[in-house]
mmCIF file of C-alpha atoms in Angstrom:
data_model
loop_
_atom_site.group_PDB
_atom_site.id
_atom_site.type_symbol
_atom_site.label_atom_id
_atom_site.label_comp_id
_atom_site.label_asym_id
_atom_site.label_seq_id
_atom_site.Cartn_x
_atom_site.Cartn_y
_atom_site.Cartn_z
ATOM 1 C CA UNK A 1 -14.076 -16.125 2.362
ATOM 2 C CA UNK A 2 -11.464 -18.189 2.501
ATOM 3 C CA UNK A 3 -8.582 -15.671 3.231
ATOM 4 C CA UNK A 4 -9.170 -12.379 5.530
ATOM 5 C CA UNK A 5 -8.099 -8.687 3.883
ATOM 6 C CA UNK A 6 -5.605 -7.126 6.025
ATOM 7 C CA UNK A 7 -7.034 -4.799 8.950
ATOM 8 C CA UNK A 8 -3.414 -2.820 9.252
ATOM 9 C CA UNK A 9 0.134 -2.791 7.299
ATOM 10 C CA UNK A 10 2.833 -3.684 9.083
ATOM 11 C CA UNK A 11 1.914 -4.220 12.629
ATOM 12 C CA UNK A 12 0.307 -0.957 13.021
ATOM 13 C CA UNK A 13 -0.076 1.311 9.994
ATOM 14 C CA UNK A 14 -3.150 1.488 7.917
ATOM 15 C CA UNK A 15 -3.910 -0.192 4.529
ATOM 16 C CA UNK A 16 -4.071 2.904 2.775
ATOM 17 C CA UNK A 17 -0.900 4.217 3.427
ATOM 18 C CA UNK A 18 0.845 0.776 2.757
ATOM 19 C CA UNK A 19 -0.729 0.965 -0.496
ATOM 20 C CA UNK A 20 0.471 4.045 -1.367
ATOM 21 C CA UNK A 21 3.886 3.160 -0.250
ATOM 22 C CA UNK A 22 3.561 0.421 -2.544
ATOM 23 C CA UNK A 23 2.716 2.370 -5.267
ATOM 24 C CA UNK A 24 5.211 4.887 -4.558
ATOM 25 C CA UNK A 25 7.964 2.390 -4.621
ATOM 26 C CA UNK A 26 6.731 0.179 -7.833
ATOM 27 C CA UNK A 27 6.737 3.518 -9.660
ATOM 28 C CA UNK A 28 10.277 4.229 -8.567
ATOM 29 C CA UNK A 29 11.385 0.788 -9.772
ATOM 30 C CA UNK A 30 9.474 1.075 -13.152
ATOM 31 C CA UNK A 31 11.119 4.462 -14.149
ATOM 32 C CA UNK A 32 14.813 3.185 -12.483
ATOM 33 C CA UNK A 33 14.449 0.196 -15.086
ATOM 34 C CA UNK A 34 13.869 2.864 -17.907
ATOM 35 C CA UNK A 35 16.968 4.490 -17.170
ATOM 36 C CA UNK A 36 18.763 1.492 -16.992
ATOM 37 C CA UNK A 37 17.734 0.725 -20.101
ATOM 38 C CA UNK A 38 18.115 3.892 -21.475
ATOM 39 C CA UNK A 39 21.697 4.213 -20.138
ATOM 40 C CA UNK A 40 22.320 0.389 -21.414
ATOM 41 C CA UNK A 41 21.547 1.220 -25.180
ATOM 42 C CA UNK A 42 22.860 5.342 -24.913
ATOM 43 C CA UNK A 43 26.026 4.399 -23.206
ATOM 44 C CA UNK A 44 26.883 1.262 -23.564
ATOM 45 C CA UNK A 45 30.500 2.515 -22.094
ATOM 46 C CA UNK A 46 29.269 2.705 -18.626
ATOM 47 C CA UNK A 47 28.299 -0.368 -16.001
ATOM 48 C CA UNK A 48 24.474 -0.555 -16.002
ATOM 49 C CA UNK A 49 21.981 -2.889 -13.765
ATOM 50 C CA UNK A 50 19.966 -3.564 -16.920
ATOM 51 C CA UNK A 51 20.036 -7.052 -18.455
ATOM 52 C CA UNK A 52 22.559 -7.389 -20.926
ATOM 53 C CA UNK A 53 20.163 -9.608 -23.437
ATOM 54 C CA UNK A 54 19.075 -7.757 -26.105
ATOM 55 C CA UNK A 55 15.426 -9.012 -25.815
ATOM 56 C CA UNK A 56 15.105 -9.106 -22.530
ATOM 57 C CA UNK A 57 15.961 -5.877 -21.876
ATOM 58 C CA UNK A 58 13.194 -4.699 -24.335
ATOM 59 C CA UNK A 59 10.643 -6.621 -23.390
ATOM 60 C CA UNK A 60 10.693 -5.356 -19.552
ATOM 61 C CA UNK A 61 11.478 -2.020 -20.414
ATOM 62 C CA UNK A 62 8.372 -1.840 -22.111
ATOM 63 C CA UNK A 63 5.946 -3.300 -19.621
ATOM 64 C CA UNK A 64 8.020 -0.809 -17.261
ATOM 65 C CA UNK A 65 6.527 1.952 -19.302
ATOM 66 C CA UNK A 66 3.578 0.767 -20.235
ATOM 67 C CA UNK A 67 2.856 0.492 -16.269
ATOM 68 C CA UNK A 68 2.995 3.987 -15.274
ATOM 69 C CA UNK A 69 -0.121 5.237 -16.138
ATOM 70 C CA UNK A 70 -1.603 2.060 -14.736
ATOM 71 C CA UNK A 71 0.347 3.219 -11.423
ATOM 72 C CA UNK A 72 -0.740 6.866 -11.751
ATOM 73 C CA UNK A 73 -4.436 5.426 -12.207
ATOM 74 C CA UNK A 74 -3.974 3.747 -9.443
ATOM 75 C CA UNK A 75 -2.845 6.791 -7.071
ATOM 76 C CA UNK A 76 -5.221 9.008 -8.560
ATOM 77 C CA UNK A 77 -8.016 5.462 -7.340
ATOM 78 C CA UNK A 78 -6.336 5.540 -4.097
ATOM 79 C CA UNK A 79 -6.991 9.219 -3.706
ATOM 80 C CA UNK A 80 -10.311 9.049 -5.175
ATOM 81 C CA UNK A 81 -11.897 5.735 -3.475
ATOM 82 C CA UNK A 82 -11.700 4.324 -6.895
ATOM 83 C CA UNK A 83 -12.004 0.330 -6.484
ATOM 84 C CA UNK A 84 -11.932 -0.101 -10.752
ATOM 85 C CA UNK A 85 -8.370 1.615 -11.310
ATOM 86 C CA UNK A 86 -6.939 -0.623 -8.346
ATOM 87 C CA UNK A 87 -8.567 -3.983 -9.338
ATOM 88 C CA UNK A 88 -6.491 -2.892 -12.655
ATOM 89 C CA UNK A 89 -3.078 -1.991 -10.504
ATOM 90 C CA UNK A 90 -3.585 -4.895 -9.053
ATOM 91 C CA UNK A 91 -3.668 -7.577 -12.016
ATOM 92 C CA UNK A 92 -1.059 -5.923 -13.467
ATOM 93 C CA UNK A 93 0.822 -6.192 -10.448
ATOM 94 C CA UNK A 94 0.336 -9.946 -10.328
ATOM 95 C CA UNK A 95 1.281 -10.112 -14.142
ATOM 96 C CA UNK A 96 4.101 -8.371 -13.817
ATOM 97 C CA UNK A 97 5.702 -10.062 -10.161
ATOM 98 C CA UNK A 98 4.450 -13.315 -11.686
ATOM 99 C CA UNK A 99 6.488 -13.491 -14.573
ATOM 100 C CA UNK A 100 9.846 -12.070 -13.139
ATOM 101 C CA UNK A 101 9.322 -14.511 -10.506
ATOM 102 C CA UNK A 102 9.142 -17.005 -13.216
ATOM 103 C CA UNK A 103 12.046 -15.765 -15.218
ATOM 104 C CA UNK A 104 13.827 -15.692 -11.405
ATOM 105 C CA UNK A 105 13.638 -19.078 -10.608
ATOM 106 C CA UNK A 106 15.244 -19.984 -13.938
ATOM 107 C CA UNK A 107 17.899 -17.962 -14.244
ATOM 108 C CA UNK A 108 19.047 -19.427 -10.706
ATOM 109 C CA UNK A 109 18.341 -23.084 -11.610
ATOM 110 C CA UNK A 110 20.368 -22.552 -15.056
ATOM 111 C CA UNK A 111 22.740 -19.646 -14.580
ATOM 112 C CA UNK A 112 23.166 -19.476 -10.553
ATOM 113 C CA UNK A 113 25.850 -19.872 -8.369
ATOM 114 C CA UNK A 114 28.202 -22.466 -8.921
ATOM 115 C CA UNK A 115 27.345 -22.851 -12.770
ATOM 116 C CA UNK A 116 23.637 -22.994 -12.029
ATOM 117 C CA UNK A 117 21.777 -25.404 -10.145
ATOM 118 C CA UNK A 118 19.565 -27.287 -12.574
ATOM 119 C CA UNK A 119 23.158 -28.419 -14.371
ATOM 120 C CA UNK A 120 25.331 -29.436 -11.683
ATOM 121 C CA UNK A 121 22.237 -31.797 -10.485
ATOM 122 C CA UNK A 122 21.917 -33.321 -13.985
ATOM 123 C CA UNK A 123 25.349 -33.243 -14.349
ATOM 124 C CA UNK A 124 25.917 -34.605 -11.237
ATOM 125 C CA UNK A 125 28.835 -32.245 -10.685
ATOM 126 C CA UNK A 126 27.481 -31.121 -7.153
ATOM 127 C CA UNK A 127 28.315 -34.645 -5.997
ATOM 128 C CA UNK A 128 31.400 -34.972 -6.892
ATOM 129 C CA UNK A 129 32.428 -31.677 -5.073
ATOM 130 C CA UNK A 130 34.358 -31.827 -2.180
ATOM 131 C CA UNK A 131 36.310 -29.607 0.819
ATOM 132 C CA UNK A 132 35.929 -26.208 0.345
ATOM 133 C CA UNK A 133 34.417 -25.687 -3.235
ATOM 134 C CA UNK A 134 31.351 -27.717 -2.138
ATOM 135 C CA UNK A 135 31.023 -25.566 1.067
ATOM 136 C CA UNK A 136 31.207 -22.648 -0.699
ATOM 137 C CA UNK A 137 29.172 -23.580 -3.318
ATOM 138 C CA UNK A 138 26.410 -24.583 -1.021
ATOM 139 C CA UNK A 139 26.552 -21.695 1.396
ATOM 140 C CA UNK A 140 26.298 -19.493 -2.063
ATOM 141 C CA UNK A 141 23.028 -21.088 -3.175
ATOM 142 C CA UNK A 142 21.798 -21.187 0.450
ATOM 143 C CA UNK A 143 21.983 -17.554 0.517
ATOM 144 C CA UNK A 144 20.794 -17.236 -3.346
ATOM 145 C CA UNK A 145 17.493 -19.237 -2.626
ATOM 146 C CA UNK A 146 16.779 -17.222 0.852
ATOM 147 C CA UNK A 147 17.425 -13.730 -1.314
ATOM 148 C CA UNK A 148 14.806 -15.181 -3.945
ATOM 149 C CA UNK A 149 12.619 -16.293 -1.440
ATOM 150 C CA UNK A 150 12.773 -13.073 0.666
ATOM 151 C CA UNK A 151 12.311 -10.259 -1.717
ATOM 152 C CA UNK A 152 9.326 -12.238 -3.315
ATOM 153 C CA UNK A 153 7.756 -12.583 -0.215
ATOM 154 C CA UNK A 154 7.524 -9.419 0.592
ATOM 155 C CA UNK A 155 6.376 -8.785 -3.413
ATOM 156 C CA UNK A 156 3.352 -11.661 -2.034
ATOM 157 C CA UNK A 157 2.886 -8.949 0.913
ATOM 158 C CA UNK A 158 2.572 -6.272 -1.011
ATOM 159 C CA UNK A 159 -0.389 -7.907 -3.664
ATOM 160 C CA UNK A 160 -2.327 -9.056 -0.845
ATOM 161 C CA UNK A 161 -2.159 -5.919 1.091
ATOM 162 C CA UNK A 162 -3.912 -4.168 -2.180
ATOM 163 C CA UNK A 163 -6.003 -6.981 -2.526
ATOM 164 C CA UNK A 164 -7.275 -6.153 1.068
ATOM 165 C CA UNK A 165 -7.928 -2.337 0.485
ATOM 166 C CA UNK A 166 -9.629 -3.396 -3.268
ATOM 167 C CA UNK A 167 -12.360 -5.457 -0.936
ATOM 168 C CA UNK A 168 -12.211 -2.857 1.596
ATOM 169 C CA UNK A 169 -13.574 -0.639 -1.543
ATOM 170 C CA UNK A 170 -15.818 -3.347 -2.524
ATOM 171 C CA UNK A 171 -17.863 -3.729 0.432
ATOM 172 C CA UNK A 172 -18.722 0.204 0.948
ATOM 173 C CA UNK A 173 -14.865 0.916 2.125
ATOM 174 C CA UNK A 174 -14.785 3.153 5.179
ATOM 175 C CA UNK A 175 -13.920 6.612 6.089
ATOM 176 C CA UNK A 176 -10.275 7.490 7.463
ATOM 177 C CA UNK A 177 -10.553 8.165 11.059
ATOM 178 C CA UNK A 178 -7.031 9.578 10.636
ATOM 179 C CA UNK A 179 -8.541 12.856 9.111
ATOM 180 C CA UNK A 180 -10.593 13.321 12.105
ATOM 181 C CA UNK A 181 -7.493 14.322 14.211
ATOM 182 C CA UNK A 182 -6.622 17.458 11.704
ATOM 183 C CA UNK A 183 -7.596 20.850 13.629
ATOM 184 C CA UNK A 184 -9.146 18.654 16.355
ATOM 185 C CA UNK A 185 -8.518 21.884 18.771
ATOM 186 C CA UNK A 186 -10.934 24.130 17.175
ATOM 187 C CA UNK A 187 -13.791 21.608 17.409
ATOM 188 C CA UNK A 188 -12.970 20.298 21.502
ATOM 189 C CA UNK A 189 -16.767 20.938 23.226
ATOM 190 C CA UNK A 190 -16.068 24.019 25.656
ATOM 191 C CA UNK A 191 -18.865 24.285 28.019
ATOM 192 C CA UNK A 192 -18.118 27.713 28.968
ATOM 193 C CA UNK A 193 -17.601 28.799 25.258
ATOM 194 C CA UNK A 194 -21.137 26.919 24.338
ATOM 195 C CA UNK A 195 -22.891 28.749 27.260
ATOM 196 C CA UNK A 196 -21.752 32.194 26.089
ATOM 197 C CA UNK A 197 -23.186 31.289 22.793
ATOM 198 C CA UNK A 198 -26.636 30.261 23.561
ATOM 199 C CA UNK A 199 -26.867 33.314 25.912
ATOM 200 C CA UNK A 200 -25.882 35.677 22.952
ATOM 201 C CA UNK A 201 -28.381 33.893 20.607
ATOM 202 C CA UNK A 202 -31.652 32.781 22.963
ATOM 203 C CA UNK A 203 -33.718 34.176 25.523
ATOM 204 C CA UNK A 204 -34.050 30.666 26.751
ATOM 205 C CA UNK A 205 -31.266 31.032 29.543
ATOM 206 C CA UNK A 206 -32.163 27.292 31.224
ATOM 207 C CA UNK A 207 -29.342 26.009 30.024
ATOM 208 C CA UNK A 208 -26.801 28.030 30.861
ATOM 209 C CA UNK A 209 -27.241 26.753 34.704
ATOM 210 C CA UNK A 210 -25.934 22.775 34.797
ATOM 211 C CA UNK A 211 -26.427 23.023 38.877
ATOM 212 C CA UNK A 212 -29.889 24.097 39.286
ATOM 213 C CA UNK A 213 -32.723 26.947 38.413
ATOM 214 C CA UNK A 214 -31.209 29.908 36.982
ATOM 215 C CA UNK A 215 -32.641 33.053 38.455
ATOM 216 C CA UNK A 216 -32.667 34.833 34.856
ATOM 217 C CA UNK A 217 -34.104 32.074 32.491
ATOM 218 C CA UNK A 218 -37.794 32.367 31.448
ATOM 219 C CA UNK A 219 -40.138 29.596 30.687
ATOM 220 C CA UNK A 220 -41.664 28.766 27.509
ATOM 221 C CA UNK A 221 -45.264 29.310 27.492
ATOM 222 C CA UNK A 222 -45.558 29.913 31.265
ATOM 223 C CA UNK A 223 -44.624 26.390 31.832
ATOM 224 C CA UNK A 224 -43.367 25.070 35.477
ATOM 225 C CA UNK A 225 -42.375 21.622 35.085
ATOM 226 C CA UNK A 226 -39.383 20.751 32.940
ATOM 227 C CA UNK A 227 -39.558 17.217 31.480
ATOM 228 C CA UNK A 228 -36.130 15.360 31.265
ATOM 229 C CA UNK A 229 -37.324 12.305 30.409
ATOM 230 C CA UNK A 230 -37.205 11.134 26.878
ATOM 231 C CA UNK A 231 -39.727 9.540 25.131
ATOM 232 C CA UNK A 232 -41.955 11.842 27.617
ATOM 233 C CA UNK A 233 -44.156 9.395 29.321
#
């Protein structure tokens, strides 16, 4: 394999919970778009975050909805072990990160700071800035490429992280040690609680005495020698 799957999330947590924070937050961000959009067409009065092209704004509303049952399959997989619903979250997820990635880079190229990019090098306008427009133009699409950069990054993160628990799933996935700590009191060994119960339930009293013979215990069969060795010779 050329690339490893992820062992941990972040430095310390486990897979699964990083992919159900990352289903937790893409479902918050598909249903925030829907409002947006719903608030952009209903009440056109009021600012809204949702693009203000017509098609546009259609056209990711509607993969927005169309990806919440995908995203509740996928919960419902997580919860389940279900490696089919999240190899379907998961293309999805790459669909729909690769296109506004896409759609990202040109809208900075074209319509970024400073009158877009792409133009002023054609144009050759960024040359022929000087002083403190140029500075300020520069520091502006500095910052706009690290922003871009940045957030899909951590959208890169996020795919290969559920990439890692889908081949986790693949290959047999493995049990949650995690659960093993819930009521981990009630089933600490007690050796004084264990010896009370084999004296209330046998007749065989040997092992209630870790230190030596016990003067109450009885032998099985009449027997005098106790073998401790195992296989028996």
């Amino acid at each position: 394999m050329i690339c490893r799957p992820a062992s941990q999330c972040c430095c310390g947590c486990s897979v699964g919970l990083g992919v159900k924070t990352v289903i937790g937050l893409h479902l918050f961000m598909n249903i925030f778009f829907i409002l947006q959009t719903f608030g952009f067409f209903f009440f056109p009065d009021r600012t809204w975050l949702a693009p203000t092209n017509l098609l546009v704004n259609l056209i990711s509303s509607a993969v927005c909805l169309a990806g919440i049952p995908v995203i509740l399959l996928a919960a419902w997989g997580v919860a389940a072990k279900v490696e089919a619903f999240l190899r379907l979250y998961l293309y999805y997820m790459i669909l729909t990160f690769g296109t506004e990635f896409f759609f990202a880079v040109i809208n900075f190229l074209t319509s970024g700071p400073c009158q877009g990019a792409l133009s002023s090098m054609m144009s050759g306008e960024s040359s022929s800035r000087t002083g403190n427009n140029a500075f300020a133009c520069g520091v502006a699409r500095l910052g706009g490429s690290s922003i871009l950069v940045t957030n899909f990054g951590i959208a890169a993160y996020f795919i290969f992280l559920l990439w890692s628990y889908c081949e986790d799933l693949a290959n047999g996935g493995g049990p949650d040690l995690a659960d093993l700590a819930a009521a981990k009191d009630m089933h600490a060994w007690d050796p004084v609680k264990m010896a009370h119960s084999i004296n209330s339930m046998s007749n065989y009293g040997a092992a209630l005495n870790f230190g030596g013979a016990n003067a109450d215990a009885s032998t099985i069969f009449g027997g005098q020698h106790h073998e401790t060795r195992f296989p028996p010779p």
